[in-house]
Short mmCIF file of C-alpha atoms and ligand atoms in Angstrom, two decimals:
data_model
loop_
_atom_site.label_atom_id
_atom_site.label_comp_id
_atom_site.label_asym_id
_atom_site.label_seq_id
_atom_site.Cartn_x
_atom_site.Cartn_y
_atom_site.Cartn_z
CA MET A 698 3.41 48.10 -64.06
CA GLU A 699 7.15 47.86 -64.46
CA ASN A 700 9.08 44.93 -63.03
CA TYR A 701 12.26 45.78 -61.17
CA ASN A 702 13.15 42.33 -59.91
CA HIS A 703 16.22 42.28 -62.11
CA VAL A 704 17.70 45.19 -60.16
CA PHE A 705 17.94 43.05 -57.02
CA HIS A 706 18.15 39.56 -58.47
CA ASP A 707 21.92 39.13 -58.67
CA LEU A 708 22.77 40.56 -55.30
CA GLU A 709 19.89 38.72 -53.66
CA THR A 710 21.09 35.41 -55.08
CA LYS A 711 24.64 36.14 -54.00
CA ILE A 712 23.66 37.10 -50.44
CA ILE A 713 21.36 34.11 -50.01
CA GLU A 714 24.13 31.83 -51.18
CA LEU A 715 26.60 33.41 -48.76
CA VAL A 716 24.09 33.11 -45.95
CA GLU A 717 23.39 29.48 -46.70
CA ASN A 718 27.06 28.62 -46.91
CA SER A 719 28.08 30.43 -43.76
CA LYS A 720 29.61 28.17 -41.14
CA SER A 721 29.13 30.17 -37.94
CA LEU A 722 27.03 32.82 -36.29
CA GLU A 723 30.00 35.18 -36.48
CA GLU A 724 30.24 34.73 -40.21
CA LEU A 725 26.52 35.34 -40.47
CA THR A 726 26.81 38.58 -38.55
CA GLU A 727 29.58 39.73 -40.88
CA ILE A 728 27.34 39.11 -43.88
CA LYS A 729 24.56 41.02 -42.21
CA ASN A 730 26.82 44.01 -41.54
CA LYS A 731 28.32 44.01 -44.98
CA TYR A 732 25.15 43.68 -47.06
CA LEU A 733 22.11 44.32 -44.98
CA SER A 734 22.92 47.15 -42.59
CA LYS A 735 21.74 50.68 -43.43
CA LYS A 736 24.93 51.47 -45.35
CA GLY A 737 25.27 47.87 -46.59
CA GLU A 738 25.44 46.98 -50.27
CA PHE A 739 21.88 45.73 -50.50
CA SER A 740 20.32 48.67 -48.69
CA GLN A 741 22.26 50.99 -51.03
CA LEU A 742 20.27 49.58 -53.97
CA MET A 743 17.27 51.42 -52.63
CA SER A 744 18.86 54.71 -53.60
CA LYS A 745 18.30 53.74 -57.20
CA ILE A 746 14.64 54.44 -56.63
CA ARG A 747 15.40 57.99 -57.69
CA GLU A 748 15.92 56.85 -61.25
CA ALA A 749 12.92 54.54 -61.30
CA GLN A 750 9.83 55.49 -63.22
CA ASP A 751 7.42 53.42 -61.21
CA LYS A 752 8.54 54.05 -57.65
CA LYS A 753 5.85 51.90 -56.09
CA ALA A 754 6.84 48.87 -58.17
CA PHE A 755 10.48 49.51 -57.37
CA GLY A 756 9.72 49.63 -53.65
CA GLU A 757 7.73 46.43 -53.88
CA ALA A 758 10.53 44.63 -55.68
CA PHE A 759 13.00 45.83 -53.04
CA ASN A 760 10.77 44.65 -50.21
CA ASN A 761 10.22 41.28 -51.85
CA SER A 762 13.86 40.74 -52.30
CA ARG A 763 14.64 41.86 -48.76
CA LYS A 764 12.00 39.44 -47.45
CA ASN A 765 13.65 36.54 -49.27
CA ILE A 766 17.03 37.43 -47.84
CA GLU A 767 15.65 37.88 -44.32
CA GLU A 768 13.91 34.54 -44.51
CA ALA A 769 17.10 32.80 -45.53
CA TYR A 770 18.98 34.68 -42.85
CA THR A 771 16.52 33.75 -40.08
CA ASN A 772 16.49 30.10 -41.11
CA LYS A 773 20.25 29.94 -41.12
CA PHE A 774 20.51 31.86 -37.86
CA ASN A 775 18.16 29.42 -36.10
CA LYS A 776 19.99 26.44 -37.53
CA LEU A 777 23.44 27.69 -36.48
CA ASN A 778 22.13 28.68 -33.08
CA GLU A 779 20.72 25.24 -32.50
CA GLU A 780 23.95 23.61 -33.62
CA LYS A 781 25.90 25.84 -31.24
CA LEU A 782 23.62 24.97 -28.35
CA ASN A 783 23.83 21.26 -29.07
CA ALA A 784 27.61 21.45 -29.26
CA GLN A 785 27.66 23.27 -25.93
CA LEU A 786 25.34 20.75 -24.30
CA LYS A 787 27.54 17.97 -25.51
CA ALA A 788 30.71 19.66 -24.29
CA GLU A 789 29.23 20.33 -20.85
CA GLU A 790 27.68 16.91 -20.44
CA ILE A 791 28.36 15.42 -17.01
CA ASP A 792 29.90 12.02 -17.16
CA ILE A 793 27.92 10.22 -14.48
CA SER A 794 30.04 7.14 -14.88
CA LEU A 795 32.96 8.98 -13.25
CA PRO A 796 33.37 8.52 -9.51
CA GLY A 797 31.94 11.57 -7.71
CA ASN A 798 33.23 13.50 -4.72
CA ASN A 799 32.56 11.59 -1.56
CA TYR A 800 30.89 13.52 1.21
CA PHE A 801 30.99 12.24 4.74
CA ARG A 802 27.45 11.67 5.93
CA GLY A 803 26.95 12.31 9.63
CA SER A 804 24.87 10.12 11.92
CA GLU A 805 22.64 11.09 14.76
CA ASN A 806 23.74 10.08 18.23
CA PRO A 807 21.24 7.44 19.48
CA PHE A 808 20.73 9.61 22.54
CA TYR A 809 19.15 12.38 20.46
CA LYS A 810 17.21 9.88 18.38
CA VAL A 811 15.59 8.45 21.48
CA LYS A 812 15.02 11.87 23.04
CA LYS A 813 13.15 12.96 19.91
CA GLU A 814 11.16 9.72 19.81
CA ILE A 815 10.09 10.14 23.44
CA GLU A 816 9.05 13.73 22.72
CA ASP A 817 7.11 12.66 19.61
CA ILE A 818 5.25 9.95 21.49
CA PHE A 819 4.08 12.35 24.20
CA ILE A 820 3.36 15.19 21.78
CA SER A 821 1.06 12.75 19.96
CA MET A 822 -0.81 12.33 23.26
CA GLY A 823 -1.30 16.09 23.58
CA TYR A 824 1.62 16.95 25.84
CA THR A 825 3.68 20.11 25.41
CA VAL A 826 7.45 20.17 25.88
CA GLU A 827 8.87 22.43 28.58
CA THR A 828 12.40 23.13 29.75
CA GLY A 829 13.91 24.58 32.90
CA PRO A 830 17.25 25.73 34.34
CA GLU A 831 20.06 23.20 34.85
CA VAL A 832 21.49 25.33 37.65
CA ASP A 833 18.59 25.85 40.00
CA LEU A 834 17.59 26.91 43.49
CA ASP A 835 17.27 24.38 46.30
CA LYS A 836 13.60 25.41 46.50
CA TYR A 837 12.75 23.98 43.06
CA VAL A 838 15.01 20.91 43.10
CA PHE A 839 14.03 19.79 46.62
CA GLU A 840 11.81 21.90 48.86
CA LEU A 841 8.77 22.37 46.62
CA LEU A 842 9.00 18.62 45.92
CA ASN A 843 8.46 17.78 49.56
CA ILE A 844 12.17 17.23 50.29
CA PRO A 845 13.01 19.64 53.12
CA LYS A 846 16.60 20.49 54.08
CA ASP A 847 17.10 17.60 56.51
CA HIS A 848 15.32 14.94 54.44
CA PRO A 849 17.28 11.69 54.00
CA ALA A 850 16.19 11.41 50.34
CA ARG A 851 18.70 14.18 49.62
CA ASP A 852 21.50 11.66 50.10
CA MET A 853 20.43 9.67 47.05
CA GLN A 854 20.46 12.81 44.97
CA ASP A 855 23.61 14.47 46.19
CA THR A 856 24.82 16.85 43.52
CA LEU A 857 27.23 19.67 42.77
CA TYR A 858 26.55 22.84 44.72
CA ILE A 859 27.41 26.33 43.51
CA ASP A 860 26.60 27.67 46.98
CA ASN A 861 24.29 26.63 49.83
CA ASN A 862 21.23 27.46 47.86
CA LEU A 863 22.22 26.98 44.24
CA LEU A 864 22.97 23.61 42.67
CA LEU A 865 23.04 21.53 39.51
CA ARG A 866 19.62 19.87 39.38
CA SER A 867 19.71 16.20 40.32
CA HIS A 868 16.48 15.38 38.46
CA THR A 869 14.13 17.00 35.98
CA SER A 870 11.41 16.97 38.66
CA SER A 871 12.61 20.50 39.46
CA ILE A 872 10.89 21.61 36.24
CA GLN A 873 7.59 20.35 37.70
CA ALA A 874 7.88 22.93 40.46
CA HIS A 875 8.61 25.75 37.98
CA VAL A 876 5.76 24.81 35.67
CA MET A 877 3.26 24.51 38.55
CA GLU A 878 4.31 27.91 39.88
CA GLU A 879 3.74 29.48 36.47
CA ALA A 880 0.44 27.69 35.79
CA HIS A 881 -1.27 29.45 38.74
CA GLY A 882 -3.60 26.57 39.54
CA LYS A 883 -4.52 25.68 35.93
CA PRO A 884 -4.38 22.11 34.53
CA ILE A 885 -0.98 20.91 33.28
CA LYS A 886 0.10 18.30 30.72
CA ILE A 887 3.80 18.51 30.00
CA ILE A 888 7.00 16.62 29.50
CA CYS A 889 10.39 18.15 30.28
CA PRO A 890 13.54 16.63 28.80
CA GLY A 891 16.86 17.79 30.17
CA LYS A 892 20.29 17.12 31.64
CA THR A 893 20.64 16.16 35.26
CA TYR A 894 23.65 15.81 37.57
CA ARG A 895 24.52 13.64 40.54
CA ARG A 896 27.52 12.92 42.65
CA ASP A 897 28.03 9.50 41.11
CA ASP A 898 31.07 7.46 40.19
CA ASP A 899 31.10 6.85 36.46
CA ASP A 900 30.76 3.21 35.46
CA MET A 901 28.88 1.18 32.87
CA THR A 902 25.47 2.18 34.18
CA HIS A 903 26.20 5.42 36.05
CA SER A 904 27.34 8.84 34.98
CA HIS A 905 27.67 12.07 36.96
CA GLN A 906 25.71 13.65 34.12
CA PHE A 907 22.76 12.04 32.40
CA ALA A 908 19.37 13.04 31.07
CA GLN A 909 15.77 12.49 32.02
CA VAL A 910 12.35 13.23 30.65
CA GLU A 911 9.90 14.31 33.30
CA GLY A 912 6.19 14.02 32.76
CA LEU A 913 3.51 15.86 34.73
CA VAL A 914 -0.26 15.87 34.37
CA ILE A 915 -2.48 17.80 36.75
CA ASP A 916 -6.24 18.09 36.35
CA LYS A 917 -9.46 17.02 38.01
CA ASN A 918 -10.01 13.26 38.32
CA ILE A 919 -6.53 12.10 37.30
CA THR A 920 -5.94 8.54 38.57
CA LEU A 921 -3.24 5.91 38.82
CA GLY A 922 -5.10 4.17 35.97
CA ASP A 923 -4.39 7.18 33.72
CA LEU A 924 -0.71 6.90 34.62
CA LYS A 925 -0.66 3.19 33.80
CA GLY A 926 -2.48 3.64 30.49
CA THR A 927 -0.17 6.48 29.49
CA LEU A 928 3.00 4.54 30.32
CA GLU A 929 1.71 1.42 28.61
CA LEU A 930 1.09 3.37 25.40
CA PHE A 931 4.58 4.84 25.73
CA ALA A 932 6.10 1.36 26.17
CA LYS A 933 4.19 -0.02 23.17
CA LYS A 934 5.38 2.79 20.91
CA MET A 935 8.94 2.83 22.23
CA PHE A 936 9.71 -0.85 22.71
CA SER A 937 7.24 -3.33 21.33
CA LYS A 938 3.63 -3.48 20.13
CA ASP A 939 2.73 -6.09 22.74
CA ALA A 940 4.52 -4.41 25.67
CA LYS A 941 2.85 -4.58 29.06
CA VAL A 942 3.55 -2.42 32.06
CA ARG A 943 3.81 -3.48 35.68
CA PHE A 944 3.80 -1.26 38.79
CA ARG A 945 5.82 -2.11 41.90
CA SER A 946 5.36 0.03 44.95
CA SER A 947 8.24 2.36 45.70
CA TYR A 948 9.01 5.61 47.45
CA PHE A 949 9.60 9.16 46.25
CA PRO A 950 8.94 12.09 48.60
CA PHE A 951 7.00 14.00 45.93
CA THR A 952 4.59 11.23 44.92
CA GLU A 953 2.08 9.16 46.90
CA PRO A 954 1.63 6.37 46.05
CA SER A 955 4.96 5.95 44.31
CA VAL A 956 5.82 3.20 41.87
CA GLU A 957 8.72 1.68 39.99
CA VAL A 958 7.56 0.85 36.51
CA ASP A 959 8.64 -2.29 34.67
CA VAL A 960 7.97 -3.06 31.04
CA SER A 961 7.61 -6.63 29.79
CA CYS A 962 10.86 -7.70 28.16
CA PHE A 963 10.74 -6.85 24.46
CA ALA A 964 13.64 -9.20 23.68
CA CYS A 965 11.94 -12.41 24.95
CA HIS A 966 8.36 -11.10 25.30
CA GLY A 967 8.28 -12.07 28.96
CA LYS A 968 9.76 -15.56 28.78
CA GLY A 969 13.03 -14.66 30.48
CA CYS A 970 16.36 -13.90 28.79
CA PRO A 971 19.69 -12.15 29.50
CA THR A 972 18.25 -8.69 28.64
CA CYS A 973 15.69 -9.01 31.49
CA LYS A 974 18.03 -11.10 33.67
CA GLY A 975 15.59 -13.99 33.40
CA THR A 976 12.68 -12.17 35.02
CA GLY A 977 10.66 -11.23 31.92
CA TRP A 978 10.49 -7.61 33.14
CA ILE A 979 12.75 -4.57 32.74
CA GLU A 980 12.63 -1.59 35.09
CA ILE A 981 12.31 1.61 33.10
CA LEU A 982 11.22 4.48 35.31
CA GLY A 983 9.92 5.95 38.55
CA ALA A 984 6.48 7.49 38.84
CA GLY A 985 3.53 8.16 41.10
CA MET A 986 0.57 10.34 41.96
CA VAL A 987 1.61 13.90 42.81
CA HIS A 988 1.87 14.18 46.61
CA PRO A 989 -0.85 16.37 48.20
CA ASN A 990 1.88 18.46 49.88
CA VAL A 991 3.43 19.19 46.49
CA LEU A 992 0.06 20.21 45.08
CA LYS A 993 -0.63 22.45 48.10
CA MET A 994 2.81 24.11 48.04
CA SER A 995 2.26 25.07 44.41
CA GLY A 996 -1.26 26.42 44.90
CA TYR A 997 -3.44 23.44 43.91
CA ASP A 998 -6.22 22.21 46.20
CA PRO A 999 -5.57 18.44 46.57
CA ASN A 1000 -9.29 17.93 47.20
CA VAL A 1001 -10.07 19.26 43.74
CA TYR A 1002 -6.97 18.46 41.72
CA SER A 1003 -4.88 15.34 41.38
CA GLY A 1004 -2.06 14.43 39.07
CA PHE A 1005 0.62 11.99 38.10
CA ALA A 1006 4.32 12.40 37.43
CA PHE A 1007 7.03 10.19 36.03
CA GLY A 1008 10.73 10.48 35.34
CA VAL A 1009 12.50 8.36 32.74
CA GLY A 1010 16.24 8.24 31.99
CA ILE A 1011 16.88 8.91 28.31
CA GLU A 1012 20.15 6.97 28.18
CA ARG A 1013 18.51 4.05 29.97
CA VAL A 1014 15.75 3.86 27.34
CA ALA A 1015 18.31 4.19 24.53
CA MET A 1016 20.48 1.45 26.08
CA LEU A 1017 17.52 -0.92 26.31
CA ARG A 1018 16.17 -0.03 22.91
CA TYR A 1019 19.49 -0.48 21.11
CA GLY A 1020 21.22 -2.99 23.37
CA ILE A 1021 23.99 -0.55 24.38
CA ASP A 1022 26.13 -1.95 27.17
CA ASP A 1023 27.89 1.12 28.56
CA ILE A 1024 26.35 4.55 29.30
CA ARG A 1025 29.71 6.25 28.72
CA ARG A 1026 29.51 5.48 25.00
CA PHE A 1027 26.94 8.25 24.57
CA TYR A 1028 29.43 10.91 25.59
CA GLN A 1029 32.65 9.68 23.99
CA SER A 1030 31.91 10.91 20.45
CA ASP A 1031 33.30 7.73 18.91
CA ILE A 1032 32.04 8.06 15.35
CA ARG A 1033 32.12 4.27 14.79
CA PHE A 1034 29.69 3.79 17.66
CA ILE A 1035 27.36 6.55 16.48
CA GLU A 1036 27.32 5.28 12.88
CA GLU A 1037 25.87 1.98 14.06
CA PHE A 1038 22.55 3.67 14.73
CA ASN A 1039 21.74 4.86 11.24
CA LYS A 1040 19.55 1.84 10.88
CA LYS A 1041 16.12 1.88 12.42
CA VAL A 1042 15.43 -0.96 14.81
CA GLU A 1043 12.15 -2.63 13.91
CA ASP A 1044 10.13 -4.37 16.52
N1 LIG B 1607 12.80 12.27 40.04
C1 LIG B 1607 12.83 10.85 40.23
C2 LIG B 1607 14.29 10.37 40.06
O1 LIG B 1607 15.08 11.09 39.51
C3 LIG B 1607 11.96 10.13 39.23
C4 LIG B 1607 10.50 10.45 39.40
C5 LIG B 1607 9.91 11.48 38.71
C6 LIG B 1607 9.71 9.71 40.30
C7 LIG B 1607 8.58 11.78 38.87
C8 LIG B 1607 8.40 10.00 40.47
C9 LIG B 1607 7.82 11.01 39.75
O2 LIG B 1607 14.63 9.30 40.48
#
């Protein structure tokens, strides 16, 4: 068998040398085009096969030589490619020691923080969250809650009227009446957060607009004990692990009996301090057992069903929880005030 290696040897050596000495991928491509493409110098050598006696041996020598060149080419290509990538990575490296762009980080208004916390606490006890209209009919705000047109309790909850029959709700208890109407006599376990309005002069503790969370549970065998247990759990989660709850008798037309609810002072744990005005107790909300008239008006038989309701002011809870002195701060959008509440208060 003839040996044709000599036919390719010189050019092969030359090309491999060029390949190995090339400094860039571009240069490498040029070499490829010039020598290795179909019309390239190396490929042209194949045409000499016509003159060869042993065509098989010639072909083998050509293939061998081409393999050597391709190997050199691939090695060089990979090497240059890697170098290029490394250079690029280095050039695009981010200098983390440089000062970055400062973004202003917003803070949540403590009002919304507390609203969410109240919702979470009751959701964890199996309550669902309902809402209702802020502009509502007299029927839902007063009449279905056992406050007829001439009732003196209306004075305490004077509000803004759109017309004789349509008004801005003065409490979230109006949502009770809507929910009962829609439940058609079925058990209820809801809380309703929302804005409320009253004809009030604005001062440190009063605002013509504020917010409440209403709670309503109706079922068979619901007792005042259930109300107390529920509110005690709420107070423990919201204020302090060792919080206690105290009921004082009170009056609301839509509950009987009615109570004012105090929580043991979480600042002094009942000893007496400025937060609780020395009494050891802080008033937090109004509550009571749903009045039989209210049950009847909304289609519940008071001999079968009973229930409790409570209404808590969101701002009041937030003020106590965070030691905020003036209710108006919640609405003034003073960013310095809001930023203070990024930290979580631990009990
Ligand atoms: N609606 C009452 C208020 O605004 C609070 C309350 C709600 C009392 C539910 C008893 C039961 O003062």
